[in-house]
PDB file of C-alpha atoms and ligand atoms in Angstrom:
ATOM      1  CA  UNK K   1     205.416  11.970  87.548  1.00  0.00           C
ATOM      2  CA  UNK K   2     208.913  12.403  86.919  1.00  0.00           C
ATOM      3  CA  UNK K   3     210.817   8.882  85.887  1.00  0.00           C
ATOM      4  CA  UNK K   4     214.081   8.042  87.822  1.00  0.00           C
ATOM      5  CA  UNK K   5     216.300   9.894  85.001  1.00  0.00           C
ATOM      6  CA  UNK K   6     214.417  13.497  85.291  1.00  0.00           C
ATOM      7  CA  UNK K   7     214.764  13.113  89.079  1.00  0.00           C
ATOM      8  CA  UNK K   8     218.562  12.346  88.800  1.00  0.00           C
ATOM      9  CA  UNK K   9     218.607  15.603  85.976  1.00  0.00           C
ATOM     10  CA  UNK K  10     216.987  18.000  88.889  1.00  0.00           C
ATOM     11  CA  UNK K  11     219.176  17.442  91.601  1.00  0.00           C
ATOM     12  CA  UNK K  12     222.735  17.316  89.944  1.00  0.00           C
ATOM     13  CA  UNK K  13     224.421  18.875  87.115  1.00  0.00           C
ATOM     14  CA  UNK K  14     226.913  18.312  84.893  1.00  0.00           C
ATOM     15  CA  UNK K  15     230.318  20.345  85.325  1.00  0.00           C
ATOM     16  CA  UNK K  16     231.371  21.256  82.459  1.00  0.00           C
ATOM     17  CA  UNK K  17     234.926  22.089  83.790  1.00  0.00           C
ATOM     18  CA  UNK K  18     235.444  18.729  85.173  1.00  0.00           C
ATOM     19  CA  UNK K  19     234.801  16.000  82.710  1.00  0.00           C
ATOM     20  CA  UNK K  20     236.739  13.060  82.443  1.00  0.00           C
ATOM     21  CA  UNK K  21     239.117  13.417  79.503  1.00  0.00           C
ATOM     22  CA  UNK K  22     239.060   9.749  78.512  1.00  0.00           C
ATOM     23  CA  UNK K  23     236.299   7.424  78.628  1.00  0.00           C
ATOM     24  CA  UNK K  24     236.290   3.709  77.477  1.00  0.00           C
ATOM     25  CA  UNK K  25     233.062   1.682  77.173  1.00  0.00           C
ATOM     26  CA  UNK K  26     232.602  -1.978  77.145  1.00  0.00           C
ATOM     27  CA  UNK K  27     229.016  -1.977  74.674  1.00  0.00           C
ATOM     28  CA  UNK K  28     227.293  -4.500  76.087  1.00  0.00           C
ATOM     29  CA  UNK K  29     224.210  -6.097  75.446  1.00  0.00           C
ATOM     30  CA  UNK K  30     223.460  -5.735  71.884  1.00  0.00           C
ATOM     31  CA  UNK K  31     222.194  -9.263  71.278  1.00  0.00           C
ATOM     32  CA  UNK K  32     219.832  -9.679  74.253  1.00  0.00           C
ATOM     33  CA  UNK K  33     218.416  -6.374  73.663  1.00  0.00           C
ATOM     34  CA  UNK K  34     218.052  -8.006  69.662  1.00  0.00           C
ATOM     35  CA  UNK K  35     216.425 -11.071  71.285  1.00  0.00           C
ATOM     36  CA  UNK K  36     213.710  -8.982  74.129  1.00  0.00           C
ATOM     37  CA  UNK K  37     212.490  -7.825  70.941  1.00  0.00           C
ATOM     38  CA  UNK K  38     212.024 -11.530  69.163  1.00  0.00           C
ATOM     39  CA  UNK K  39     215.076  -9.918  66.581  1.00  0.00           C
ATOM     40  CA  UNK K  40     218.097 -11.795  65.274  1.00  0.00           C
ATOM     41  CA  UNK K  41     221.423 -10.546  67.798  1.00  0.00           C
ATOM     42  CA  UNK K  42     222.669  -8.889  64.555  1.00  0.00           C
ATOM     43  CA  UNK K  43     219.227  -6.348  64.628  1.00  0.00           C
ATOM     44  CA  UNK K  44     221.038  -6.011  67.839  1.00  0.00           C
ATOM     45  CA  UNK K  45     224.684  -5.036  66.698  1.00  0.00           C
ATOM     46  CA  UNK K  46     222.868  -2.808  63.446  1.00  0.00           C
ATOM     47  CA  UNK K  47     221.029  -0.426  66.242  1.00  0.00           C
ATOM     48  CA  UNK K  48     224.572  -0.703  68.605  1.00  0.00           C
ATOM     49  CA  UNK K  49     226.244   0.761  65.594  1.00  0.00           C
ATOM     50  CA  UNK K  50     223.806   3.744  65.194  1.00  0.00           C
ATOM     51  CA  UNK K  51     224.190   4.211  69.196  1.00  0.00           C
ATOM     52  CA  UNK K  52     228.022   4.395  68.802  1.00  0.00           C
ATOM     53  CA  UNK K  53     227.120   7.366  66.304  1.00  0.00           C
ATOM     54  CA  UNK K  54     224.878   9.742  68.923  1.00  0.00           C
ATOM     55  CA  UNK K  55     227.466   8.824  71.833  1.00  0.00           C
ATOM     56  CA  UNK K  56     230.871   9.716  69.640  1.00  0.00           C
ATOM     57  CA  UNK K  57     228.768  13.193  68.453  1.00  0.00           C
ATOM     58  CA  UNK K  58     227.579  13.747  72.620  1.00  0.00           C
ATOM     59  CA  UNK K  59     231.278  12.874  73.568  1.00  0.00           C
ATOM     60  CA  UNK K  60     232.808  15.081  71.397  1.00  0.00           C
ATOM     61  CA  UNK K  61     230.401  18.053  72.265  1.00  0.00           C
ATOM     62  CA  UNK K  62     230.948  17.357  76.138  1.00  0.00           C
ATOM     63  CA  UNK K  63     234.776  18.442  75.345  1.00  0.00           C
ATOM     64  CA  UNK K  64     235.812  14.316  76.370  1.00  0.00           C
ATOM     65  CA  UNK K  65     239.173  13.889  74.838  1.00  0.00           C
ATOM     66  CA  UNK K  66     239.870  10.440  73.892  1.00  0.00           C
ATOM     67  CA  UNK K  67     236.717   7.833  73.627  1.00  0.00           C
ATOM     68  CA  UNK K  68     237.651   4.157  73.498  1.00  0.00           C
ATOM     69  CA  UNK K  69     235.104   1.472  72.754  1.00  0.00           C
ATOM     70  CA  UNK K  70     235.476  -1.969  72.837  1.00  0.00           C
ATOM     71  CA  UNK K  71     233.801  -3.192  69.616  1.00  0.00           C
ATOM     72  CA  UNK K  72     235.172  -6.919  68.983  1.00  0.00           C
ATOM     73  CA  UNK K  73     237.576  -8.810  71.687  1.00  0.00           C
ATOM     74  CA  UNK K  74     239.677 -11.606  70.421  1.00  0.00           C
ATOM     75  CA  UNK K  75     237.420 -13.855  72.130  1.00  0.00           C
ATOM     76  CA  UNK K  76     234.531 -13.193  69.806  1.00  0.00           C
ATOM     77  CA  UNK K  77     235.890 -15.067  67.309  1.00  0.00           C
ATOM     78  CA  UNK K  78     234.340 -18.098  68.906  1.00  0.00           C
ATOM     79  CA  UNK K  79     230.666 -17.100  67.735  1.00  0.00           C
ATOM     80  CA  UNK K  80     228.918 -18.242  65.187  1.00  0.00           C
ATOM     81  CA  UNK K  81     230.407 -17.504  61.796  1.00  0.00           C
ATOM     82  CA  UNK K  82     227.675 -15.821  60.594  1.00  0.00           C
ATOM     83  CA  UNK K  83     227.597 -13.494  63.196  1.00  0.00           C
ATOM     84  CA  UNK K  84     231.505 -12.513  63.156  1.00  0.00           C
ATOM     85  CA  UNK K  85     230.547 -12.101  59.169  1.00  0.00           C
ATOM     86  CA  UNK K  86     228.002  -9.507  59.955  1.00  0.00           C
ATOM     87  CA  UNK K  87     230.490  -7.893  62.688  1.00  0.00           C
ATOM     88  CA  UNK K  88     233.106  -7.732  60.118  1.00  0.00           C
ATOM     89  CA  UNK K  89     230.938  -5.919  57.607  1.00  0.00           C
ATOM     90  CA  UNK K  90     230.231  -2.699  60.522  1.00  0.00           C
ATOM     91  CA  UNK K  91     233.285  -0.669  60.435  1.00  0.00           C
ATOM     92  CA  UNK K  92     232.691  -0.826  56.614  1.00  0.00           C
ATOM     93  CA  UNK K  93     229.193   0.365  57.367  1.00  0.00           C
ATOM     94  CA  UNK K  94     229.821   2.826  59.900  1.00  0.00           C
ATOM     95  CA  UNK K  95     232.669   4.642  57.965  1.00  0.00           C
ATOM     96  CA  UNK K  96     231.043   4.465  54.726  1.00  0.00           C
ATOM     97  CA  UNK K  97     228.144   6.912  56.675  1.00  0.00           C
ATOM     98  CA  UNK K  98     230.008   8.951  59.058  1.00  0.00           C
ATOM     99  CA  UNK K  99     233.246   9.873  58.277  1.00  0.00           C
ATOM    100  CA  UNK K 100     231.720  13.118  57.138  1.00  0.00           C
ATOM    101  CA  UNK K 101     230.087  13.460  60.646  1.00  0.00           C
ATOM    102  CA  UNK K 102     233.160  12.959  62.062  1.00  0.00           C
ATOM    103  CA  UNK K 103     235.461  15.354  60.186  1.00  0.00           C
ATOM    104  CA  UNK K 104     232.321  18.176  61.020  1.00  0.00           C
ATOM    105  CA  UNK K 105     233.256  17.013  64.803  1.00  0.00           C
ATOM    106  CA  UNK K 106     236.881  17.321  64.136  1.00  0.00           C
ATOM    107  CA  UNK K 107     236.906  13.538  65.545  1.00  0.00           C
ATOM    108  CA  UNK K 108     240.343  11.589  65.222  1.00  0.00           C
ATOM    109  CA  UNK K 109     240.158   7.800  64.602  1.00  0.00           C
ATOM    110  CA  UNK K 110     242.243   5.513  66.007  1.00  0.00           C
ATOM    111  CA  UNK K 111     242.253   1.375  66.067  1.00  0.00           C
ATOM    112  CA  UNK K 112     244.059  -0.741  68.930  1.00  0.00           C
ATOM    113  CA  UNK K 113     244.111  -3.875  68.576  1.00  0.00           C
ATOM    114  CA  UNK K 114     245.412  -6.992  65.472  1.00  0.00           C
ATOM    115  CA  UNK K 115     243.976  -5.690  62.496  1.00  0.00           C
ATOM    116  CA  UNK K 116     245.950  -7.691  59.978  1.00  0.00           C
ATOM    117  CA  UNK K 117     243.500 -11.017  60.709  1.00  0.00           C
ATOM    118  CA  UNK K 118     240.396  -9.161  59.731  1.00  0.00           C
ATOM    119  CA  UNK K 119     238.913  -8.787  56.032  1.00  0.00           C
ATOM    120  CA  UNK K 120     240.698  -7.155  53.565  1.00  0.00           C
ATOM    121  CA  UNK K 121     237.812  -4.745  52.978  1.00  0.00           C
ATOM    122  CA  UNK K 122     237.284  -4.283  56.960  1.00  0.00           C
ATOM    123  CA  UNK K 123     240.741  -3.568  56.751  1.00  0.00           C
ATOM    124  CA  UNK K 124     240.775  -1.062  54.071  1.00  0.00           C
ATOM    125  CA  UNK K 125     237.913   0.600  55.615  1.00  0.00           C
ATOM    126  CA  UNK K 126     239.926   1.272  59.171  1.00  0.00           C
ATOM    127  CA  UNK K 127     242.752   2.643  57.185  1.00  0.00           C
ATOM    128  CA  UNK K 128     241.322   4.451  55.160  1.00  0.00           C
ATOM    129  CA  UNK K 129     239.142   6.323  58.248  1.00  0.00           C
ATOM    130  CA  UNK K 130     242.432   6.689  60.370  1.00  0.00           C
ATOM    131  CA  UNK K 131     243.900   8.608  57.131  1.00  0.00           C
ATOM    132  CA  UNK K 132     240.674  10.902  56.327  1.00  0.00           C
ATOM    133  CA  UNK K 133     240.603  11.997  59.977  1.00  0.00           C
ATOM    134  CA  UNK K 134     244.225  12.217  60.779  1.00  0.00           C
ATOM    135  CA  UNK K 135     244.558  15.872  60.361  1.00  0.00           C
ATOM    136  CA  UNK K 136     241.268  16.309  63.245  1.00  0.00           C
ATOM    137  CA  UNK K 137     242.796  17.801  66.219  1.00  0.00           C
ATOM    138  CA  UNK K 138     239.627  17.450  68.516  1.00  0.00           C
ATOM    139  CA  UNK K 139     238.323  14.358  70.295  1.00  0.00           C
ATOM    140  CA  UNK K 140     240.153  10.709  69.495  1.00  0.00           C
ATOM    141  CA  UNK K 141     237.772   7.661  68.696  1.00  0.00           C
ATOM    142  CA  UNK K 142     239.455   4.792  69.209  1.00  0.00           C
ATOM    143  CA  UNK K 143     238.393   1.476  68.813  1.00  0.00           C
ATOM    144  CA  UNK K 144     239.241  -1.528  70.483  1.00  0.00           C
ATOM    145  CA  UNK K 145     238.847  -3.879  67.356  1.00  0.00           C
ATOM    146  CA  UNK K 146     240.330  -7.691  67.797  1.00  0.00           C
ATOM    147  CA  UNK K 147     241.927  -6.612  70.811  1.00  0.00           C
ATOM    148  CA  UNK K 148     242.242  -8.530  73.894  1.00  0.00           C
ATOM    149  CA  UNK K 149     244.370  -7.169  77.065  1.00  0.00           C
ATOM    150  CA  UNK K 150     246.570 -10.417  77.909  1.00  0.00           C
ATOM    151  CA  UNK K 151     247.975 -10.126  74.460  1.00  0.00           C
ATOM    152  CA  UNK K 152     248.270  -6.587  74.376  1.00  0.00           C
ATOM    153  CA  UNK K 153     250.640  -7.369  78.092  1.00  0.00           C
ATOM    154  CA  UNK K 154     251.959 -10.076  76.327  1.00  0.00           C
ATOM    155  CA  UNK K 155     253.193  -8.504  73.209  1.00  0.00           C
ATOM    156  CA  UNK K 156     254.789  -5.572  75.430  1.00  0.00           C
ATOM    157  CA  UNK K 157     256.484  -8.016  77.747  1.00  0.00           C
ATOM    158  CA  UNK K 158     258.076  -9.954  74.744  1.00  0.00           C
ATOM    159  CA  UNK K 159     258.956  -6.769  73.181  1.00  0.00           C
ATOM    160  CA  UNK K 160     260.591  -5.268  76.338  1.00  0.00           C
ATOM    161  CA  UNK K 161     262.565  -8.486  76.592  1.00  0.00           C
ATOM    162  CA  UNK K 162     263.987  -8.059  73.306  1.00  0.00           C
ATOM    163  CA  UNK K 163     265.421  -4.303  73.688  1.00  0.00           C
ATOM    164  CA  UNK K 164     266.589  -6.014  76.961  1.00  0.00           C
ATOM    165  CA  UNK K 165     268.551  -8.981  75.069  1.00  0.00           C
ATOM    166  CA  UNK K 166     269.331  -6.334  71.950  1.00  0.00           C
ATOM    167  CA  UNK K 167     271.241  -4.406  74.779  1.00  0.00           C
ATOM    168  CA  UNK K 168     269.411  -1.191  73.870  1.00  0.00           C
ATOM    169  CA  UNK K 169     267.826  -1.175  77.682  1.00  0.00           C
ATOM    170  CA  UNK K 170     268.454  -2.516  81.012  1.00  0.00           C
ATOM    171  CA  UNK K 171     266.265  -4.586  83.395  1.00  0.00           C
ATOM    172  CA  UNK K 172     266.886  -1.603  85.619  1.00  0.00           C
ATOM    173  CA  UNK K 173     265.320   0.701  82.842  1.00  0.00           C
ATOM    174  CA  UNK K 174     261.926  -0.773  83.440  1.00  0.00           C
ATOM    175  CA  UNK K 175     259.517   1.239  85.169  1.00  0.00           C
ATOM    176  CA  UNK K 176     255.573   2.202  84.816  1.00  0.00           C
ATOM    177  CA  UNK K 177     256.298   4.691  82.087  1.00  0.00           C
ATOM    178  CA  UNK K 178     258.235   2.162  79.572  1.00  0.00           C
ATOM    179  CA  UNK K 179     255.534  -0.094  79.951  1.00  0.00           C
ATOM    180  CA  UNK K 180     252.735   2.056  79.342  1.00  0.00           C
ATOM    181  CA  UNK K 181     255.244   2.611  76.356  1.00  0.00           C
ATOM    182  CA  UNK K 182     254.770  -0.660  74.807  1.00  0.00           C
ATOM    183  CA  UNK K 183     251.010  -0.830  75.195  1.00  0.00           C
ATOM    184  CA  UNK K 184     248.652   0.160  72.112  1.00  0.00           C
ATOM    185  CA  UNK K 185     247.453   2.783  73.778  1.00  0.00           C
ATOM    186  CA  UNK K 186     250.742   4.682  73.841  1.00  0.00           C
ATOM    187  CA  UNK K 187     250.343   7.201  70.957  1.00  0.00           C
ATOM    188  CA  UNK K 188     247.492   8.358  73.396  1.00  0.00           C
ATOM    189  CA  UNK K 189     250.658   9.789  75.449  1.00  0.00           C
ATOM    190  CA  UNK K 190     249.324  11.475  78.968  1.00  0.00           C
ATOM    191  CA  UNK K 191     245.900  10.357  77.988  1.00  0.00           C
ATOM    192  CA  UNK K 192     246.352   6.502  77.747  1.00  0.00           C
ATOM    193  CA  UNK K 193     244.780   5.538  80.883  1.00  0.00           C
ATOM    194  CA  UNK K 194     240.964   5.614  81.355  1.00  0.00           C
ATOM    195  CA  UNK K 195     239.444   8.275  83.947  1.00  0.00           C
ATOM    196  CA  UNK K 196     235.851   6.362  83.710  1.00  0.00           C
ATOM    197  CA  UNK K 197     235.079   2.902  82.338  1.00  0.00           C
ATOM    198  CA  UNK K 198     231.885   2.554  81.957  1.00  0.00           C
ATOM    199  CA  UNK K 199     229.869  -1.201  80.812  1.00  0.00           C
ATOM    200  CA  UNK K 200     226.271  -1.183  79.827  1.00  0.00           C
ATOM    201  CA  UNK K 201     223.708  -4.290  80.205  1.00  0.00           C
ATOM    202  CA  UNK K 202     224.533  -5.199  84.129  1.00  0.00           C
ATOM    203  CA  UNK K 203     227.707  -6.878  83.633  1.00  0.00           C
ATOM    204  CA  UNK K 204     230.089  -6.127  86.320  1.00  0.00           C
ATOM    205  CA  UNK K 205     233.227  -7.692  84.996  1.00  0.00           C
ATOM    206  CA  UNK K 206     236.807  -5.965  83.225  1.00  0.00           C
ATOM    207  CA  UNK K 207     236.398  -8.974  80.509  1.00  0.00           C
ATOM    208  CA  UNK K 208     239.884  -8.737  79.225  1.00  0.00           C
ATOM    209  CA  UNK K 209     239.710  -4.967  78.659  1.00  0.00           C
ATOM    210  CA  UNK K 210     242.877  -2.341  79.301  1.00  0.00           C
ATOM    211  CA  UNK K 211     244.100  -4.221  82.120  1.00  0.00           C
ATOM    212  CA  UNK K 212     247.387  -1.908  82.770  1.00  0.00           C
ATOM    213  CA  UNK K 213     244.984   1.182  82.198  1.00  0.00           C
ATOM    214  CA  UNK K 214     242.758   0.760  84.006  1.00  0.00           C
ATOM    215  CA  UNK K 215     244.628   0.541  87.651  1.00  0.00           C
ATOM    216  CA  UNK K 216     243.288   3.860  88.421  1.00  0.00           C
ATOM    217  CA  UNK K 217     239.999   4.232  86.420  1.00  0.00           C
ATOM    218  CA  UNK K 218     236.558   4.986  88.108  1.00  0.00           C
ATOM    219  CA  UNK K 219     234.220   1.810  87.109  1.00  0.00           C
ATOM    220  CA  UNK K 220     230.806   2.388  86.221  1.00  0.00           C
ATOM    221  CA  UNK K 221     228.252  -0.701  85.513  1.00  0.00           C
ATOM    222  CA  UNK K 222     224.787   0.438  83.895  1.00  0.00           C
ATOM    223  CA  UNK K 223     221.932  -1.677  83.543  1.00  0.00           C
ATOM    224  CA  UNK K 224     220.899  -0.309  79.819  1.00  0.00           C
ATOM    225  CA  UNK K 225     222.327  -2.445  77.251  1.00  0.00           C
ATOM    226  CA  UNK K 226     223.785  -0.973  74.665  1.00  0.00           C
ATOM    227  CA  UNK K 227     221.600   0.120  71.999  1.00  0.00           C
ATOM    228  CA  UNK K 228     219.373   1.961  74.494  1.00  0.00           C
ATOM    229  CA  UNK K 229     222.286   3.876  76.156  1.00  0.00           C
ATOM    230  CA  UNK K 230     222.719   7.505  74.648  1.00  0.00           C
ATOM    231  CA  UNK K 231     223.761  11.624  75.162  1.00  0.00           C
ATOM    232  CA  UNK K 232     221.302  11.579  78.802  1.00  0.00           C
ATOM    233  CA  UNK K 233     222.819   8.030  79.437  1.00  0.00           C
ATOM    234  CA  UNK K 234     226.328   9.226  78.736  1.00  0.00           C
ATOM    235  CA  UNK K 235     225.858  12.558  80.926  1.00  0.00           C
ATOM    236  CA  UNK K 236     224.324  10.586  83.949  1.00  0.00           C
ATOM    237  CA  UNK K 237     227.591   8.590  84.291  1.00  0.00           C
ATOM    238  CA  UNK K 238     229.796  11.651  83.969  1.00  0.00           C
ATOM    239  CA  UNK K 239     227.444  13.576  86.431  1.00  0.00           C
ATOM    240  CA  UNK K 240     227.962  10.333  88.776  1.00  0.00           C
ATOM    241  CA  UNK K 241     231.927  10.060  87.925  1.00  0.00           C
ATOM    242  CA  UNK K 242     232.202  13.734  89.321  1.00  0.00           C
ATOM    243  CA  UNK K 243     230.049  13.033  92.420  1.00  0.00           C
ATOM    244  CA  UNK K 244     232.507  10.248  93.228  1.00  0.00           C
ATOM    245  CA  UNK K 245     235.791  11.837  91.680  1.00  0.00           C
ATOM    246  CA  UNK K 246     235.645  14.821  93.997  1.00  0.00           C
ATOM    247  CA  UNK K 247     238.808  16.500  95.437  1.00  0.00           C
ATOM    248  CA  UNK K 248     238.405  16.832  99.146  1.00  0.00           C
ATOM    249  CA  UNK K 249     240.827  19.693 101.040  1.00  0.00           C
ATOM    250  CA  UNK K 250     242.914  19.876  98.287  1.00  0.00           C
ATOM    251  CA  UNK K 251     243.796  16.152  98.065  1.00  0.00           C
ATOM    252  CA  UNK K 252     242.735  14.170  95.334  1.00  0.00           C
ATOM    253  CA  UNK K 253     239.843  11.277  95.402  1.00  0.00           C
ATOM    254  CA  UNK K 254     242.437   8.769  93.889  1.00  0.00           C
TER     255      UNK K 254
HETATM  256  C1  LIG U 301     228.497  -4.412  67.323  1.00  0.00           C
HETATM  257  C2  LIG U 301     228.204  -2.441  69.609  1.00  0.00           C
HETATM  258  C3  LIG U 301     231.201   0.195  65.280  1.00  0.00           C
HETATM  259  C4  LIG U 301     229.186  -3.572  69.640  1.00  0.00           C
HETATM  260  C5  LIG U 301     228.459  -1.461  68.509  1.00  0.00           C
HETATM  261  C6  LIG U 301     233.888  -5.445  64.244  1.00  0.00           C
HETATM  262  C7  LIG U 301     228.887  -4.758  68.725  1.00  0.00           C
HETATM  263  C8  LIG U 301     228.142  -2.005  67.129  1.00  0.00           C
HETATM  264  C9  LIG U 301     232.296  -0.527  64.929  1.00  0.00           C
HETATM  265  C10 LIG U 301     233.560  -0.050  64.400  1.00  0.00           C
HETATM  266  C11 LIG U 301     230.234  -3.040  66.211  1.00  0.00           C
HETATM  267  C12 LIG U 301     234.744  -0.682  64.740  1.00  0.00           C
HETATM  268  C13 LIG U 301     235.941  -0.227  64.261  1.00  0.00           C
HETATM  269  C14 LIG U 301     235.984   0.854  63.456  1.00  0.00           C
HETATM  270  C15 LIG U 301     234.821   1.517  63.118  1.00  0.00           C
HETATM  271  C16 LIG U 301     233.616   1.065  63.579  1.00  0.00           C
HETATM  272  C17 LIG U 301     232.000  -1.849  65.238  1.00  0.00           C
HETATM  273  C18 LIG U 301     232.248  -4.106  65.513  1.00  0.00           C
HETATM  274  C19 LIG U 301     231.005  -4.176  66.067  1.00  0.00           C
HETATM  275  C20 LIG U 301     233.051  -5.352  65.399  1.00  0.00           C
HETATM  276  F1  LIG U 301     237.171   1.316  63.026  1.00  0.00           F
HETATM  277  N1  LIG U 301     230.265  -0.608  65.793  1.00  0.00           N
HETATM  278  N2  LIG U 301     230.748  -1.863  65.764  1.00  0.00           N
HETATM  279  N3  LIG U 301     232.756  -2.952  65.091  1.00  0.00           N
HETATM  280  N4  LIG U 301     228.988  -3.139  66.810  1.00  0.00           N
END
């Protein structure tokens, strides 16, 4: 018998030629997948952060271009403390294993997103990553770390305002492509907005997440949560992205 994944593998392929160049994932589902399993949530967020390892390697191999994962929203502040400890202590972790991995994958890493109220060490960490990979020229990893999409809109609206009252612009000056301007995802240039979104664990919900980008972004909603997504998990959603994302006649499935 072949289980639903091997049937979806037979009939449809991946084209190589047409994957989306930037995919953002909202990794869901790490502590009820921890507590199916009679685990503590952070077992949970430990096996998420191996899973962010295999789907940064597949990602980069597929020839995606910039990967953006939502790994802490300003919201998450509000759990328990010894939780956001152990979340605080993963960047440390993941770097301190895999910046090697990633400099083999000439992988890029980026952070969007307040920084400056995390740990000094969980600071130093990100920093230090961003540095030791800034001269990789292939695929960008950027997390989404304390980030939260109001107050990225929020922070470019009070920004625009002041080159407005500086006299350095004009209300008439602001269009689409100054705004995109003043969001963190700017140094991404062409590649800021999203082709695919995709959240894992059932959730069907935007949750705060690249708001501006994601006006034209194909949304995906998988049932796996997060720490049993991987490479086949990864390839099904592109394969179903370019069923959907097809160009009929010449004009483009927008
Ligand atoms: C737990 C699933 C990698 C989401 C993945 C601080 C919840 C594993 C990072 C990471 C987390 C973030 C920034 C960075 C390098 C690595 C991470 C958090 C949680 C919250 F520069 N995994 N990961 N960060 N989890």
């Amino acid at each position: 018998m072949f289980s639903k994944k091997e049937v979806a593998n037979q009939t449809s392929t991946i084209d190589m030629e047409r994957i989306p160049q930037h995919i953002a994932i909202i990794m869901d589902g790490n502590g009820r997948w921890a507590e199916k399993r009679h685990l503590p949530r952070v077992a949970g967020h430990k096996q998420g952060m191996q899973t962010v390892k295999t789907v940064t390697i597949a990602a980069s191999k597929l020839g995606v271009k910039v990967l953006t994962l939502y790994a802490f929203s300003t919201e998450n502040w509000k759990r328990p403390t010894t939780e956001v400890s152990y979340l605080m202590q993963l960047p440390i972790r993941f770097f301190s294993t895999f910046v090697p991995d990633l400099i083999k994958n000439n992988v890029r890493v980026m952070v969007m997103g307040d920084i400056t109220r995390l740990p000094e060490q969980t600071q130093t960490a990100v920093k230090d990553a961003i540095r030791d990979t800034a001269d990789c020229d292939g695929m960008v990893l950027n997390f989404a770390l304390n980030y939260g999409s109001r107050d990225e809109i929020t922070r470019a609206v009070k920004s625009i305002a002041s080159d407005v009252s500086a006299g350095k612009i004009n209300p008439d000056d602001i269009d689409d492509d100054l705004i995109s301007g003043h969001m963190m995802t700017s140094e991404l240039g062409d590649l800021a907005d999203p082709d695919l979104l995709i959240r894992t664990s059932g959730e069907e919900r935007i949750s705060n997440f690249l708001l501006w980008q994601l006006a034209y972004s194909e949304l995906e909603f998988v049932p796996e949560h997060w720490p049993d997504f991987d490479a086949e998990s990864l390839k099904e959603a592109i394969i179903k992205f370019q069923g959907r994302h097809r160009r009929f006649g010449g004009l483009t499935n927008k």
